[in-house]
Amino acid sequence: MTTYSFAQPQALTASPAWKALQAHHRKICATSLRQLFADDPQRGDRLAAEGAGLYLDYAKNRITDETLDLLEKLAEQCCLRQHRDAMFSGKKINVTEKRPVLHVALRAAANEQIYVDGKNVVPEVRATLARMAEFAEQVRSGAWLGYTGKRIRNVINIGIGGSALGPVMAYEALQYYSRRDINFRFVSNMDATDFIEATRGLDPAETLIIICSKTFGTLETLTNAHAARDWCLEKLIDKQALRRHFVAISTNAKEVSRFGIDTTDMFGFWDWVGGRYSLDSAIGLSTMIAIGAERFSEMLDGFYAMDLHFRHAPLRQNLPALMGLLAIWNTNFLDARTVAVLPYEQYLARFPAYLQQLTMESNGKHVTLGGANVDYQTGPIYWGEPGTNGQHSFYQLIHQGTHLIPCDFIGFCQTLNPLGDQHDELMSNLFAQTEALAFGKSLAQVSAEGIPDWQAPHRVFQGNRPSNTILAERLTPYSLGTLIALYEHSVFTQGVIWNIDSFDQWGVELGKQLARRTSPELESSDEPRLAHDSSTNALMRRYRSLKKE
Ligand code: G6Q
């Protein structure tokens, strides 16, 4: 198959590869990780892969070589390779929105050619990056001044969802590399507290506001953008001032200019970039101002290196494909419903939140590309916190609870902030946790430690709990890029197997519509006739009456 086609030859669960995996699962489900490691002393070296500077240890998954063979057959049956090539060549694989999916074009090398409707998009991408770089460097150097001649000391990014989570996560992740004499703040919530707290203590004359909205029609973002305009004008008075303090990132030039931002102060992107895949586009402007154009370009190089790896590495060494297929195994055959992402790196504190959108908005779907209801689980719930903090809260459940929770541990061999032997301590916790999850502690071991019989059962760890460990040398813009692209392509791999559209988000659209209907009913001064269900009516009446008081 060389051309893109979304039609799977038969229902996934009735397909030979799926049935073979089910039979295989029945055969090996009683085999423990303890046994698998005992049977093969080389397992830890064999079940590992390296690509784009990342090392993936997947030996602590409940798999055998046969599992991998069968998962590879599943990938072939579902045409993973062909779908991947379709994405990279600009085919309209987002079928419900009839769009190509080309975040990979945002980091493609300058000499690559990727066509959308007969036009190579790479030169446009590069031209936008060059404009962003020029602007970012002006702000950083102080050449770009506010209306009253003051330097820009504060940058506020206003946007929500895909127009916020990437910028916040990347800013925090790369804070080590960022300018410390510029404050970066992020406003997304409709709750005015977000805007009020973000602007508290800031001088509008020293503030640059970046309005990020692909559609420029999102209620939260426009509301906060208007609040920001009022906040600026209260101090700066003259509307002309806004040109020195506002820029827009959008695909919608008409709405940008209707809002009052000159389109020469707008950085564009394209409808083939999904919100949650847009950090590499102009949506990353705040990141570029924070770390500079050169480091931003290193981040894009990291993404690109993982793109090349995903395209060219054989499946057994292909990190995103392996992670995606292991997620299928854990979700659909071991019946795991969630995945914990556990970065042992404080700078990645927002990485799990970023991944929640990437994974769950992409693969939280219940129908196939053809519109049929699926009869298997799709995207699991992603969640997590940095280690070691999580160890003192929810790890209890991961170790001894009744849910099976596959974990992704992420660690770096070198720290950016050396302090005594703290980094060794941190990493020893990571390694020890993966060991404890896999191998547990039996009743015999507990008793041998002299634990009294009555307490011993409480101190048993069943083990056999799967995890991946991802190691990189050091947290840099480049390694961050590889890490994000790793998950992007893992999500893609899962979506292909499940035969769903990983690139639409109709569930998000619903929220946008519903709020438009209810808000006039809350705001009107006359008692409105509410025609919701009795529960919603009662809640709204209660809110209206208490709000008056
Ligand atoms: C992401 C989603 C969604 C979107 C926000 C903001 O993939 O589409 O999270 O990013 O709803 O949309 P705008 O950028 O259009 O304001």
XYZ file of C-alpha atoms and ligand atoms in Angstrom:
565
model
C 0.000 0.000 0.000
C 1.627 3.255 -1.045
C -1.276 5.671 -0.894
C -3.022 6.627 2.313
C -6.175 4.767 3.140
C -8.000 4.729 6.446
C -9.953 1.585 5.816
C -8.679 -1.324 7.908
C -9.319 -4.642 6.150
C -11.289 -5.999 9.107
C -12.287 -5.123 12.659
C -9.202 -4.871 14.837
C -10.332 -7.348 17.474
C -11.236 -9.941 14.830
C -7.907 -9.588 13.018
C -5.287 -12.378 13.023
C -2.608 -10.271 14.751
C -4.982 -9.240 17.561
C -6.222 -12.786 18.114
C -2.656 -14.058 18.171
C -1.803 -11.506 20.858
C -4.839 -12.561 22.910
C -3.815 -16.208 22.740
C -0.251 -15.277 23.590
C -1.414 -13.240 26.572
C -3.321 -16.228 27.921
C -0.133 -18.244 27.591
C 2.232 -15.847 29.373
C 0.025 -13.956 31.798
C 1.126 -16.103 34.731
C 4.833 -15.503 34.033
C 6.355 -12.895 36.307
C 9.033 -10.337 35.547
C 11.088 -12.038 38.248
C 10.953 -15.246 36.199
C 11.610 -13.533 32.883
C 14.746 -11.873 34.261
C 15.909 -15.081 35.927
C 15.518 -16.986 32.648
C 17.534 -14.469 30.630
C 20.446 -12.696 32.311
C 20.906 -10.529 29.200
C 17.310 -9.284 29.197
C 18.191 -5.804 30.462
C 20.718 -5.293 27.664
C 18.598 -6.867 24.969
C 15.298 -5.127 25.624
C 16.636 -1.616 25.267
C 16.933 0.760 22.329
C 18.672 4.022 21.614
C 17.785 6.847 19.280
C 18.298 10.597 18.911
C 20.274 10.631 22.162
C 17.595 8.885 24.247
C 17.979 5.448 25.791
C 14.833 3.425 26.350
C 14.896 0.468 28.706
C 11.719 -1.544 28.165
C 12.918 -4.788 29.742
C 10.682 -4.279 32.769
C 7.537 -4.776 30.708
C 5.600 -8.026 30.943
C 6.679 -9.199 27.519
C 8.717 -11.909 25.846
C 10.409 -11.945 22.450
C 7.254 -13.533 21.101
C 5.212 -10.590 22.404
C 7.462 -8.272 20.439
C 7.153 -10.414 17.308
C 3.386 -10.348 17.593
C 3.253 -6.607 18.254
C 5.418 -6.131 15.185
C 2.937 -8.205 13.169
C 0.123 -6.049 14.553
C 1.968 -2.930 13.396
C 2.406 -4.432 9.934
C -1.214 -5.507 9.755
C -2.316 -1.972 10.688
C 0.073 -0.468 8.103
C 1.970 1.616 10.663
C 4.806 2.283 8.212
C 2.449 3.438 5.476
C 0.453 5.671 7.814
C 3.672 7.196 9.140
C 4.859 7.921 5.590
C 1.441 9.381 4.790
C 1.789 11.827 7.685
C 5.301 12.888 6.721
C 4.306 13.410 3.090
C 1.364 15.692 3.889
C -1.575 13.341 3.177
C -4.838 14.394 4.814
C -4.679 11.889 7.650
C -6.823 14.059 9.944
C -9.872 12.686 8.191
C -12.630 14.326 10.213
C -11.176 17.779 9.591
C -9.859 16.859 6.131
C -6.402 18.198 6.932
C -2.813 17.087 6.686
C -0.980 16.650 9.988
C 2.342 18.344 9.565
C 3.858 19.416 12.856
C 6.853 17.519 11.482
C 7.216 20.245 8.820
C 7.808 22.803 11.601
C 11.205 21.283 12.335
C 12.116 19.820 8.955
C 15.570 20.664 7.591
C 15.645 23.647 5.259
C 16.322 21.468 2.225
C 13.335 19.170 2.818
C 10.283 19.496 0.629
C 6.850 18.854 2.093
C 3.892 19.677 -0.111
C 0.412 20.791 0.869
C -1.917 21.344 -2.086
C 1.035 21.433 -4.449
C 3.073 23.957 -2.440
C 6.259 23.235 -0.516
C 5.549 24.523 2.992
C 9.101 24.369 4.364
C 10.202 27.806 3.044
C 7.175 29.463 4.722
C 7.962 27.698 7.991
C 11.551 28.884 7.813
C 10.510 32.443 6.945
C 8.255 32.599 10.025
C 11.038 31.243 12.228
C 13.364 33.943 10.870
C 10.808 36.673 11.673
C 10.310 35.234 15.148
C 14.069 35.148 15.686
C 14.454 38.769 14.641
C 11.674 39.872 16.977
C 12.803 37.692 19.892
C 16.345 39.005 19.652
C 15.081 42.593 19.575
C 13.142 42.006 22.787
C 16.098 40.244 24.423
C 18.613 42.905 23.429
C 16.413 45.807 24.423
C 16.177 47.096 20.853
C 12.410 46.586 21.076
C 11.184 49.199 23.530
C 7.785 49.812 25.048
C 5.761 52.862 24.052
C 7.259 55.078 26.731
C 10.809 54.001 25.866
C 11.205 51.444 28.637
C 12.766 48.029 28.064
C 10.538 44.955 28.050
C 10.914 43.269 31.438
C 7.787 41.094 31.366
C 6.326 38.770 28.762
C 2.776 37.493 29.241
C 1.553 34.642 27.078
C -2.245 34.579 26.783
C -3.688 31.392 25.320
C -5.330 28.142 26.419
C -5.018 24.410 25.720
C -2.592 23.829 22.890
C -1.792 27.541 22.856
C -0.695 27.464 26.495
C 0.474 24.076 27.723
C 3.450 23.865 25.347
C 4.736 27.381 26.118
C 4.351 26.902 29.893
C 5.946 23.463 29.913
C 8.851 24.493 27.666
C 9.483 27.676 29.626
C 9.704 25.727 32.875
C 11.691 22.883 31.335
C 14.257 25.267 29.862
C 14.338 27.815 32.641
C 18.002 27.031 33.234
C 18.740 28.453 29.765
C 16.365 31.366 30.006
C 16.855 35.073 30.558
C 16.443 35.782 34.248
C 15.973 39.524 33.802
C 12.667 39.046 31.973
C 9.611 37.729 33.825
C 7.530 35.194 31.952
C 3.914 34.671 32.935
C 1.161 32.604 31.401
C -2.552 33.337 31.472
C -5.092 30.827 30.247
C -8.030 30.403 32.597
C -11.406 32.100 32.258
C -11.118 32.602 36.007
C -10.042 36.259 36.310
C -7.742 35.262 39.162
C -5.329 33.950 36.557
C -5.030 37.320 34.809
C -5.091 39.385 38.008
C -2.322 37.347 39.642
C -0.213 37.213 36.457
C -0.241 40.995 36.074
C 0.060 41.804 39.771
C 2.989 44.103 40.346
C 3.836 44.472 36.654
C 4.146 47.744 34.790
C 2.304 47.690 31.421
C 4.959 50.053 30.045
C 7.505 47.222 30.461
C 5.229 44.387 29.372
C 4.848 42.512 26.105
C 1.594 40.581 25.649
C 1.575 37.628 23.265
C -1.941 36.539 22.323
C -1.769 32.926 21.153
C -4.842 31.535 19.462
C -4.919 29.415 16.351
C -8.533 30.319 15.635
C -8.586 33.678 17.424
C -12.115 32.747 18.406
C -11.556 31.042 21.768
C -13.652 32.697 24.453
C -11.143 32.386 27.311
C -8.277 33.802 25.266
C -10.278 36.680 23.808
C -11.658 37.551 27.246
C -8.161 37.654 28.727
C -6.865 39.529 25.663
C -9.499 42.234 26.227
C -8.624 42.373 29.920
C -4.971 42.810 28.930
C -5.799 45.593 26.512
C -7.784 47.453 29.193
C -4.963 46.902 31.686
C -2.430 48.414 29.249
C -4.616 51.327 28.206
C -5.406 52.260 31.793
C -1.737 53.110 32.214
C -0.602 53.984 28.705
C -3.825 55.782 27.611
C -2.942 56.141 23.925
C -4.213 53.308 21.680
C -1.085 53.745 19.541
C 0.834 52.357 22.511
C -0.642 48.917 21.950
C 1.560 48.307 18.910
C 4.641 48.241 21.121
C 3.006 45.899 23.635
C 0.864 43.378 21.738
C 1.656 40.694 19.186
C -0.614 37.903 17.989
C 0.102 34.309 17.022
C -2.714 32.951 14.893
C -3.901 31.449 11.635
C -6.763 33.957 11.502
C -5.523 37.334 10.231
C -9.059 38.703 9.903
C -9.938 38.219 13.573
C -6.518 39.421 14.691
C -7.034 42.709 12.927
C -10.625 42.931 14.163
C -9.285 42.680 17.698
C -7.043 45.643 16.907
C -3.640 44.065 16.363
C -2.014 45.090 13.086
C -1.336 41.956 11.036
C 2.267 43.089 10.589
C 2.544 42.359 14.322
C 1.176 38.873 13.809
C 3.133 35.630 13.423
C 1.183 33.073 11.456
C 0.960 29.333 11.347
C -1.185 26.893 9.453
C -4.307 24.772 9.824
C -2.193 21.635 9.411
C -0.644 22.260 12.833
C -2.839 20.932 15.647
C -2.942 23.054 18.823
C -1.325 20.377 20.977
C 1.399 19.939 18.367
C 2.103 23.655 17.943
C 4.970 24.387 20.335
C 7.419 24.377 17.389
C 5.394 26.969 15.501
C 5.103 30.686 16.327
C 3.165 29.516 19.422
C 6.665 28.960 20.832
C 7.516 32.678 20.607
C 7.611 33.122 24.394
C 10.016 30.168 24.621
C 12.194 31.738 21.951
C 12.284 35.048 23.808
C 13.204 33.176 26.986
C 16.028 31.022 25.603
C 17.003 32.859 22.404
C 16.656 31.893 18.758
C 19.730 29.697 18.674
C 18.636 27.485 21.534
C 15.098 27.382 20.124
C 16.598 26.072 16.924
C 18.502 23.420 18.947
C 15.145 22.329 20.356
C 13.776 21.985 16.813
C 16.871 19.935 15.912
C 15.984 17.574 18.749
C 12.453 17.147 17.424
C 13.845 16.589 13.944
C 16.350 13.983 15.131
C 13.483 11.988 16.668
C 11.411 12.442 13.489
C 14.248 10.923 11.453
C 14.639 8.122 13.966
C 10.898 7.348 13.825
C 11.000 7.326 10.025
C 14.076 5.221 9.547
C 14.888 3.017 12.552
C 13.761 -0.610 12.306
C 10.836 -1.331 14.554
C 12.804 -3.224 17.209
C 15.047 -0.183 17.671
C 12.391 2.433 17.062
C 11.689 4.186 20.373
C 8.322 5.818 19.591
C 7.011 2.733 17.778
C 8.102 0.483 20.656
C 6.579 2.749 23.274
C 3.360 2.987 21.281
C 3.100 -0.785 20.831
C 3.904 -1.429 24.493
C 1.128 1.004 25.419
C -1.237 -1.089 23.258
C -0.061 -4.272 24.999
C -0.528 -2.766 28.461
C -3.883 -1.157 27.661
C -5.580 -3.792 25.568
C -4.082 -7.030 26.799
C -3.012 -6.330 30.399
C -6.055 -4.111 30.884
C -4.167 -1.130 32.334
C -6.284 2.030 32.274
C -3.702 4.653 33.129
C -0.037 5.510 32.600
C 2.031 7.404 35.163
C 4.730 9.717 33.777
C 7.412 10.263 36.391
C 10.210 12.655 35.456
C 13.066 12.681 37.974
C 13.809 16.258 37.006
C 12.254 19.258 38.702
C 12.382 21.325 35.500
C 9.948 18.825 33.945
C 7.281 19.436 36.589
C 4.766 20.492 33.912
C 5.687 17.732 31.475
C 2.968 15.322 32.684
C 0.326 18.059 32.273
C 1.591 18.750 28.759
C 1.478 15.034 27.953
C -2.046 14.772 29.312
C -3.283 16.983 26.522
C -1.034 15.444 23.890
C -2.066 11.898 24.686
C -5.641 12.211 25.907
C -6.929 14.800 23.447
C -5.326 12.802 20.669
C -6.391 9.289 21.588
C -9.455 9.789 23.773
C -11.777 8.629 20.984
C -14.571 6.057 20.818
C -15.104 5.648 17.087
C -12.836 4.432 14.302
C -11.842 6.543 11.323
C -14.767 4.990 9.511
C -17.181 6.090 12.290
C -17.849 2.682 13.886
C -17.862 2.290 17.680
C -14.678 0.630 18.889
C -14.948 -2.582 20.910
C -11.606 -2.101 22.667
C -10.089 0.469 25.001
C -8.373 3.453 23.396
C -6.165 6.141 24.982
C -5.338 5.510 28.642
C -5.343 8.249 31.282
C -1.952 9.923 31.642
C -0.917 11.574 34.860
C 2.156 12.099 36.969
C 4.420 14.259 39.078
C 8.141 14.663 39.332
C 10.135 12.209 41.438
C 10.913 12.038 44.216
C 7.833 14.052 45.276
C 5.402 11.452 43.941
C 7.072 8.749 46.016
C 5.693 10.369 49.130
C 2.129 10.466 47.857
C 0.663 8.229 45.153
C 3.445 5.654 44.671
C 1.829 3.695 47.506
C -1.029 2.816 45.170
C 1.312 2.003 42.295
C 3.280 -0.418 44.495
C 0.568 -2.030 46.586
C -2.819 -1.013 45.162
C -5.130 -3.120 43.034
C -4.713 -1.167 39.770
C -2.028 -2.035 37.279
C -0.275 1.234 36.433
C 2.506 1.125 33.857
C 5.021 3.875 34.569
C 7.357 5.899 32.383
C 10.389 6.948 34.405
C 12.431 9.781 32.889
C 15.896 10.676 34.138
C 19.065 12.546 33.160
C 22.616 11.359 33.762
C 23.920 14.860 34.433
C 22.199 17.483 36.513
C 22.058 21.153 35.607
C 22.286 22.109 39.253
C 24.931 20.040 41.025
C 24.676 20.200 44.783
C 26.649 17.696 46.840
C 25.597 14.178 45.895
C 21.930 15.047 45.484
C 21.769 13.982 41.856
C 23.081 10.501 42.669
C 20.492 10.310 45.424
C 17.746 11.368 43.035
C 18.710 8.863 40.369
C 19.181 6.051 42.866
C 15.562 6.606 43.831
C 14.505 6.306 40.196
C 16.404 3.053 39.648
C 15.237 1.597 42.968
C 11.603 2.362 42.189
C 11.724 0.564 38.826
C 13.329 -2.428 40.559
C 10.814 -2.536 43.391
C 7.894 -2.290 40.975
C 9.198 -5.104 38.810
C 10.401 -7.533 41.445
C 8.473 -6.657 44.582
C 9.099 -8.335 47.910
C 7.643 -11.745 48.692
C 6.158 -12.919 51.981
C 9.203 -15.139 52.494
C 11.520 -12.140 52.084
C 9.439 -10.062 54.458
C 9.372 -12.825 57.080
C 13.107 -13.382 56.710
C 13.555 -9.761 57.728
C 11.960 -10.641 61.058
C 8.663 -8.882 60.412
C 5.966 -10.364 62.686
C 3.408 -12.599 60.965
C 0.463 -10.299 61.678
C 2.180 -7.415 59.850
C 3.928 -9.316 57.098
C 1.057 -9.343 54.509
C 0.902 -5.555 54.691
C 4.560 -5.348 53.827
C 4.461 -7.630 50.799
C 5.015 -6.102 47.373
C 3.617 -8.256 44.608
C 5.895 -6.735 41.994
C 5.352 -7.611 38.331
C 4.406 -3.993 37.649
C 5.635 -2.769 34.269
C 7.694 0.316 33.564
C 9.761 2.000 30.871
C 12.846 3.994 31.768
C 13.987 6.800 29.494
C 17.463 8.184 30.082
C 19.123 11.169 28.441
C 22.518 12.688 29.068
C 21.349 16.117 30.167
C 18.260 18.290 29.961
C 18.896 20.657 27.043
C 16.650 22.281 24.428
C 17.737 19.454 22.102
C 16.911 16.627 24.503
C 13.586 18.252 25.387
C 12.758 18.267 21.657
C 13.596 14.568 21.331
C 11.513 13.728 24.393
C 8.406 15.550 23.169
C 8.690 14.067 19.674
C 9.113 10.623 21.239
C 5.685 10.953 22.843
C 4.136 12.582 19.767
C 5.063 9.606 17.630
C 4.166 7.093 20.318
C 0.691 8.677 20.396
C 0.590 8.448 16.606
C 1.545 4.756 16.696
C -1.231 4.004 19.177
C -3.788 5.951 17.119
C -2.878 3.983 13.988
C -3.353 0.651 15.751
C -6.660 1.759 17.251
C -7.702 3.102 13.826
C -8.874 6.417 15.266
C -8.359 10.063 14.328
C -5.656 11.235 16.745
C -5.780 14.748 15.342
C -9.308 16.029 15.860
C -10.824 17.219 19.179
C -14.603 17.408 18.903
C -14.853 16.949 22.670
C -13.113 20.316 23.136
C -15.500 21.999 20.704
C -18.487 20.814 22.781
C -17.312 22.736 25.847
C -16.873 25.868 23.737
C -20.500 25.633 22.483
C -22.136 24.764 25.802
C -20.640 27.729 27.642
C -22.024 30.108 25.020
C -25.534 28.848 25.775
C -25.471 28.998 29.562
C -23.592 32.226 30.218
C -26.449 34.612 29.183
C -28.727 32.744 31.586
C -26.357 33.400 34.478
C -25.744 37.001 33.560
C -29.282 38.262 32.830
C -30.888 40.411 35.521
C -34.385 38.950 34.898
C -35.092 35.456 36.125
C -34.555 33.386 32.955
C -36.755 30.422 32.033
C -34.312 27.580 32.373
C -34.831 24.645 30.074
C -31.991 22.385 31.173
C -32.398 19.143 33.077
C -33.674 19.486 36.666
C -30.198 19.102 38.185
C -28.608 21.814 36.033
C -31.625 24.098 36.535
C -31.367 23.756 40.323
C -27.618 24.415 40.332
C -28.017 27.511 38.166
C -30.861 28.857 40.311
C -28.781 28.388 43.440
C -25.816 30.137 41.864
C -27.979 33.063 40.737
C -29.522 33.530 44.156
C -26.234 33.353 46.095
C -24.420 35.520 43.583
C -26.949 38.315 44.293
C -26.087 38.229 47.976
C -5.499 21.412 20.820
C -6.885 21.826 20.887
C -7.206 22.899 21.910
C -6.841 24.298 21.448
C -7.445 25.325 22.401
C -7.097 26.736 22.016
O -5.065 20.570 20.084
O -7.337 22.148 19.636
O -6.582 22.649 23.147
O -5.451 24.442 21.372
O -8.833 25.157 22.446
O -7.521 27.015 20.720
P -7.032 28.304 19.967
O -5.553 28.224 19.804
O -7.753 28.307 18.658
O -7.413 29.478 20.827
